[in-house]
Amino acid sequence: MEAIKTALIAGGSGLIGKQLTKVLKERGYRVYKLSRNARKQGHVQWDPRTKQVDEKYLSRIHVIINLAGANIGDRNWTSSRKQELISSRVESTIFLSELAAKMPKLVYYVGASGVNCYDVHQAKVFQEEDEYGPDFLSTLVRDWENASDHFQGICPYMKLRIAMVLSNRGGSLNAMKRPVFFGLGAPLGSGNQYHPWIHMDDLCRLILFGMDHQLEGTYNAVADCDTNRNMMKGIAKYMHRPFFLPAVPSGIIKFFLGERSMLVLSDLRVSNDKIKQTGFEFKFNKLNKALKALFSK
Ligand SMILES: NC(=O)c1ccc[n+]([C@@H]2O[C@H](COP(=O)([O-])OP(=O)(O)OC[C@H]3O[C@@H](n4cnc5c(N)ncnc54)[C@H](OP(=O)(O)O)[C@@H]3O)[C@@H](O)[C@H]2O)c1
């Protein structure tokens, strides 16, 4: 088999895409990023809505990593925003599968997906084969993953149900750091709800592991699950800030975030047995270890 050498990252300008680009380049890959706003070198212009793309690089691509999608956490979920969250993922995934016909060297596809797809009303540790939940995010993930299935018959592909990515360059950790910085660190809601998480380095390693081993199927990309209280407390510890305030009541969080509050209030525990059974080992498998590494940089 021809060695994988050129990667195309859809949505490569985002939080995960930037770090993944760095890691892939360190491994000797040539990386192109599909962006709706391609201004930098290595960025390739596309618009999945109108199905337009600068085609000149497509024949070089060996692997696609699809991270494109409007940001889930940064705006209220109005009905038009919900439509955008879904269509920006589904349309871009289907468009990529159509572009695959112009990629004679394509050997592998990685489709991002999210771990918030299970029925959080059931108190259990979820496995990949469990049913999708009934809420908005679960439906989004279902449609997104169904779109990734358009790669069936084109090349081997993996769907990664990504947990909250811990990174010191943005994302959820930054949002949690903000109140702690001002001495306002506190658990959110009961504080007892579990959040699945993964360190950015492990996520990038996992994507490379999938490419190297041509893993197929759906995998939870989750290092561990910890309570909101433990996460907030851990962050306060490494920021050398106090942590004594009472928990912020769920009602207040729901008032400000609306339906989006489920991102912080849902109690979700997810298994990583399936990915570990492939031989993948998490470098940051405990919250304390992950936070220590992130705050030491
Ligand atoms: N970060 C996390 O904690 C986390 C957890 C679970 C799942 N995920 C999923 O993993 C993927 C990457 O995450 P990320 O944190 O790197 O996201 P991000 O920083 O928001 O970046 C996503 C990228 O998608 C592109 N994009 C934005 N709106 C779009 C639209 N309407 N149509 C097409 N493309 C659009 C943007 O690229 P251009 O503006 O250059 O086109 C953007 O750089 C996302 O799909 C996200 O839902 C992330």
Coordinates of N, CA, C and O in Angstrom, one line a residue, residues 86-155:
I86 N -26.4 21.9 12.0 CA -26.6 20.6 11.3 C -26.0 20.7 9.8 O -25.2 19.9 9.4
S87 N -26.5 21.7 9.1 CA -26.2 21.7 7.6 C -24.7 22.0 7.4 O -24.1 21.4 6.5
S88 N -24.0 22.7 8.3 CA -22.6 23.0 8.1 C -21.8 21.7 8.3 O -20.7 21.6 7.7
R89 N -22.4 20.7 9.0 CA -21.7 19.4 9.1 C -22.1 18.4 8.0 O -21.3 17.8 7.4
V90 N -23.4 18.3 7.9 CA -23.9 17.3 6.9 C -23.6 17.7 5.5 O -23.0 16.8 4.7
E91 N -23.8 18.9 5.1 CA -23.5 19.3 3.7 C -22.0 19.2 3.4 O -21.7 18.7 2.3
S92 N -21.2 19.6 4.3 CA -19.7 19.6 4.0 C -19.3 18.1 3.9 O -18.4 17.8 3.1
T93 N -19.8 17.3 4.8 CA -19.4 15.8 4.7 C -19.8 15.2 3.4 O -19.1 14.5 2.8
I94 N -21.1 15.5 3.0 CA -21.6 14.9 1.7 C -20.8 15.4 0.6 O -20.4 14.7 -0.3
F95 N -20.5 16.7 0.6 CA -19.7 17.4 -0.5 C -18.3 16.7 -0.5 O -17.8 16.4 -1.6
L96 N -17.7 16.5 0.6 CA -16.4 15.8 0.6 C -16.4 14.4 0.0 O -15.5 14.0 -0.7
S97 N -17.5 13.7 0.3 CA -17.6 12.4 -0.3 C -17.8 12.4 -1.8 O -17.3 11.6 -2.5
E98 N -18.4 13.5 -2.3 CA -18.5 13.7 -3.7 C -17.2 14.1 -4.3 O -16.8 13.6 -5.4
L99 N -16.4 14.9 -3.6 CA -15.0 15.3 -4.1 C -14.1 14.1 -4.1 O -13.1 14.1 -4.9
A100 N -14.4 13.0 -3.3 CA -13.5 11.9 -3.3 C -13.3 11.3 -4.7 O -12.3 10.7 -5.0
A101 N -14.3 11.4 -5.6 CA -14.2 10.9 -6.9 C -13.0 11.6 -7.7 O -12.5 11.0 -8.6
K102 N -12.6 12.8 -7.2 CA -11.5 13.5 -7.8 C -10.2 13.3 -7.1 O -9.3 14.0 -7.2
M103 N -10.2 12.3 -6.2 CA -9.0 12.0 -5.4 C -8.6 10.5 -5.6 O -8.9 9.7 -4.8
P104 N -7.9 10.3 -6.7 CA -7.5 8.9 -7.0 C -6.6 8.2 -6.0 O -6.5 7.0 -5.9
K105 N -5.9 9.1 -5.2 CA -5.0 8.5 -4.2 C -5.6 8.3 -2.8 O -4.9 7.9 -1.9
L106 N -6.9 8.7 -2.7 CA -7.5 8.7 -1.3 C -7.6 7.3 -0.8 O -8.0 6.4 -1.4
V107 N -7.0 7.2 0.5 CA -7.0 5.8 1.1 C -7.7 5.8 2.5 O -8.0 4.7 3.0
Y108 N -8.1 7.0 3.0 CA -8.7 7.0 4.3 C -9.4 8.3 4.7 O -9.0 9.3 4.2
Y109 N -10.5 8.1 5.4 CA -11.3 9.3 5.8 C -11.5 9.2 7.4 O -11.9 8.2 7.9
V110 N -11.3 10.4 8.0 CA -11.7 10.5 9.4 C -12.8 11.6 9.5 O -12.6 12.7 9.1
G111 N -13.9 11.2 10.1 CA -15.0 12.1 10.3 C -15.2 12.4 11.7 O -15.4 11.5 12.6
A112 N -15.1 13.7 12.0 CA -15.3 14.1 13.4 C -16.8 14.0 13.7 O -17.6 14.1 12.8
S113 N -17.1 13.7 15.0 CA -18.4 13.6 15.5 C -18.4 14.0 17.0 O -17.3 14.3 17.4
G114 N -19.5 13.9 17.6 CA -19.4 14.4 19.0 C -19.9 13.3 20.0 O -20.8 12.4 19.6
V115 N -19.5 13.4 21.2 CA -19.8 12.3 22.2 C -21.2 12.6 22.8 O -21.8 11.8 23.5
N116 N -21.7 13.9 22.6 CA -23.0 14.2 23.2 C -24.1 13.7 22.3 O -24.9 14.4 21.7
C117 N -24.1 12.4 22.2 CA -25.1 11.8 21.2 C -25.9 10.7 21.9 O -26.8 10.0 21.3
Y118 N -25.7 10.5 23.2 CA -26.4 9.4 23.9 C -27.5 10.0 24.8 O -27.6 11.2 25.1
D119 N -28.4 9.1 25.2 CA -29.6 9.5 25.9 C -29.2 9.7 27.4 O -29.1 8.8 28.2
V120 N -28.9 11.0 27.7 CA -28.4 11.3 29.0 C -29.4 11.1 30.2 O -29.0 11.1 31.3
H121 N -30.6 10.7 29.8 CA -31.6 10.4 30.9 C -31.4 9.0 31.5 O -31.9 8.7 32.5
Q122 N -30.6 8.3 30.8 CA -30.3 6.9 31.3 C -29.0 7.0 32.1 O -28.0 7.5 31.6
A123 N -29.0 6.5 33.3 CA -27.8 6.5 34.2 C -27.0 5.3 33.8 O -27.2 4.3 34.4
K124 N -26.1 5.4 32.9 CA -25.2 4.3 32.5 C -23.9 4.9 31.9 O -23.8 6.0 31.5
V125 N -23.0 4.0 31.7 CA -21.8 4.3 30.9 C -22.0 3.9 29.5 O -22.2 2.7 29.2
F126 N -22.0 4.8 28.6 CA -22.4 4.5 27.2 C -21.3 3.9 26.4 O -20.2 4.4 26.5
Q127 N -21.7 3.0 25.6 CA -20.8 2.4 24.6 C -21.2 2.8 23.2 O -22.3 3.2 23.0
E128 N -20.3 2.6 22.2 CA -20.6 3.1 20.9 C -21.9 2.5 20.3 O -22.5 3.2 19.5
E129 N -22.2 1.3 20.6 CA -23.4 0.7 20.0 C -24.7 1.1 20.6 O -25.8 0.7 20.2
D130 N -24.7 1.9 21.7 CA -25.9 2.4 22.3 C -26.6 3.3 21.4 O -26.1 4.0 20.5
E131 N -28.0 3.4 21.6 CA -28.8 4.2 20.7 C -28.5 5.7 20.9 O -28.0 6.2 21.9
Y132 N -28.8 6.5 19.8 CA -28.8 7.9 19.9 C -29.8 8.4 20.9 O -30.9 7.8 20.9
G133 N -29.6 9.5 21.6 CA -30.6 10.1 22.4 C -31.6 10.9 21.6 O -31.5 11.0 20.4
P134 N -32.6 11.5 22.3 CA -33.7 12.1 21.6 C -33.5 13.7 21.4 O -34.3 14.3 20.8
D135 N -32.4 14.2 22.1 CA -32.3 15.7 22.1 C -31.6 16.2 20.8 O -31.2 15.4 19.9
F136 N -31.5 17.5 20.7 CA -31.0 18.1 19.5 C -29.6 17.7 19.1 O -29.4 17.3 18.0
L137 N -28.7 17.7 20.1 CA -27.3 17.3 19.7 C -27.2 15.9 19.3 O -26.4 15.6 18.3
S138 N -28.0 15.0 19.9 CA -27.9 13.6 19.5 C -28.4 13.4 18.0 O -27.8 12.7 17.2
T139 N -29.4 14.2 17.7 CA -30.0 14.1 16.3 C -28.9 14.7 15.3 O -28.7 14.1 14.3
L140 N -28.3 15.8 15.8 CA -27.2 16.4 14.9 C -26.1 15.3 14.7 O -25.7 15.1 13.5
V141 N -25.7 14.7 15.7 CA -24.6 13.7 15.6 C -25.1 12.5 14.7 O -24.3 12.0 13.8
R142 N -26.3 12.1 14.9 CA -26.8 11.0 14.0 C -26.8 11.4 12.5 O -26.2 10.6 11.7
D143 N -27.2 12.6 12.2 CA -27.2 13.0 10.8 C -25.8 13.2 10.3 O -25.5 12.9 9.1
W144 N -25.0 13.7 11.1 CA -23.5 13.9 10.8 C -22.9 12.6 10.5 O -22.2 12.4 9.5
E145 N -23.1 11.6 11.4 CA -22.5 10.3 11.2 C -23.1 9.6 10.0 O -22.3 8.9 9.2
N146 N -24.4 9.8 9.7 CA -25.0 9.2 8.5 C -24.3 9.8 7.3 O -24.1 9.1 6.3
A147 N -24.0 11.1 7.4 CA -23.4 11.7 6.2 C -22.0 11.1 6.0 O -21.5 10.8 4.9
S148 N -21.2 10.8 7.1 CA -19.9 10.2 7.0 C -20.0 8.8 6.3 O -19.1 8.4 5.6
D149 N -21.2 8.2 6.4 CA -21.4 6.8 5.8 C -21.4 6.9 4.3 O -21.4 5.9 3.6
H150 N -21.5 8.1 3.7 CA -21.3 8.3 2.3 C -20.0 7.8 1.8 O -19.8 7.6 0.6
F151 N -19.0 7.7 2.7 CA -17.7 7.2 2.3 C -17.6 5.7 2.2 O -16.6 5.1 1.8
Q152 N -18.8 5.0 2.5 CA -18.8 3.6 2.4 C -18.6 3.2 0.9 O -19.2 3.9 0.0
G153 N -17.7 2.3 0.7 CA -17.4 1.9 -0.7 C -16.4 2.8 -1.4 O -15.9 2.5 -2.5
I154 N -16.0 3.9 -0.7 CA -15.0 4.8 -1.3 C -13.6 4.5 -0.7 O -12.7 4.3 -1.4
C155 N -13.6 4.5 0.6 CA -12.3 4.1 1.3 C -12.7 3.7 2.8 O -13.8 4.0 3.2

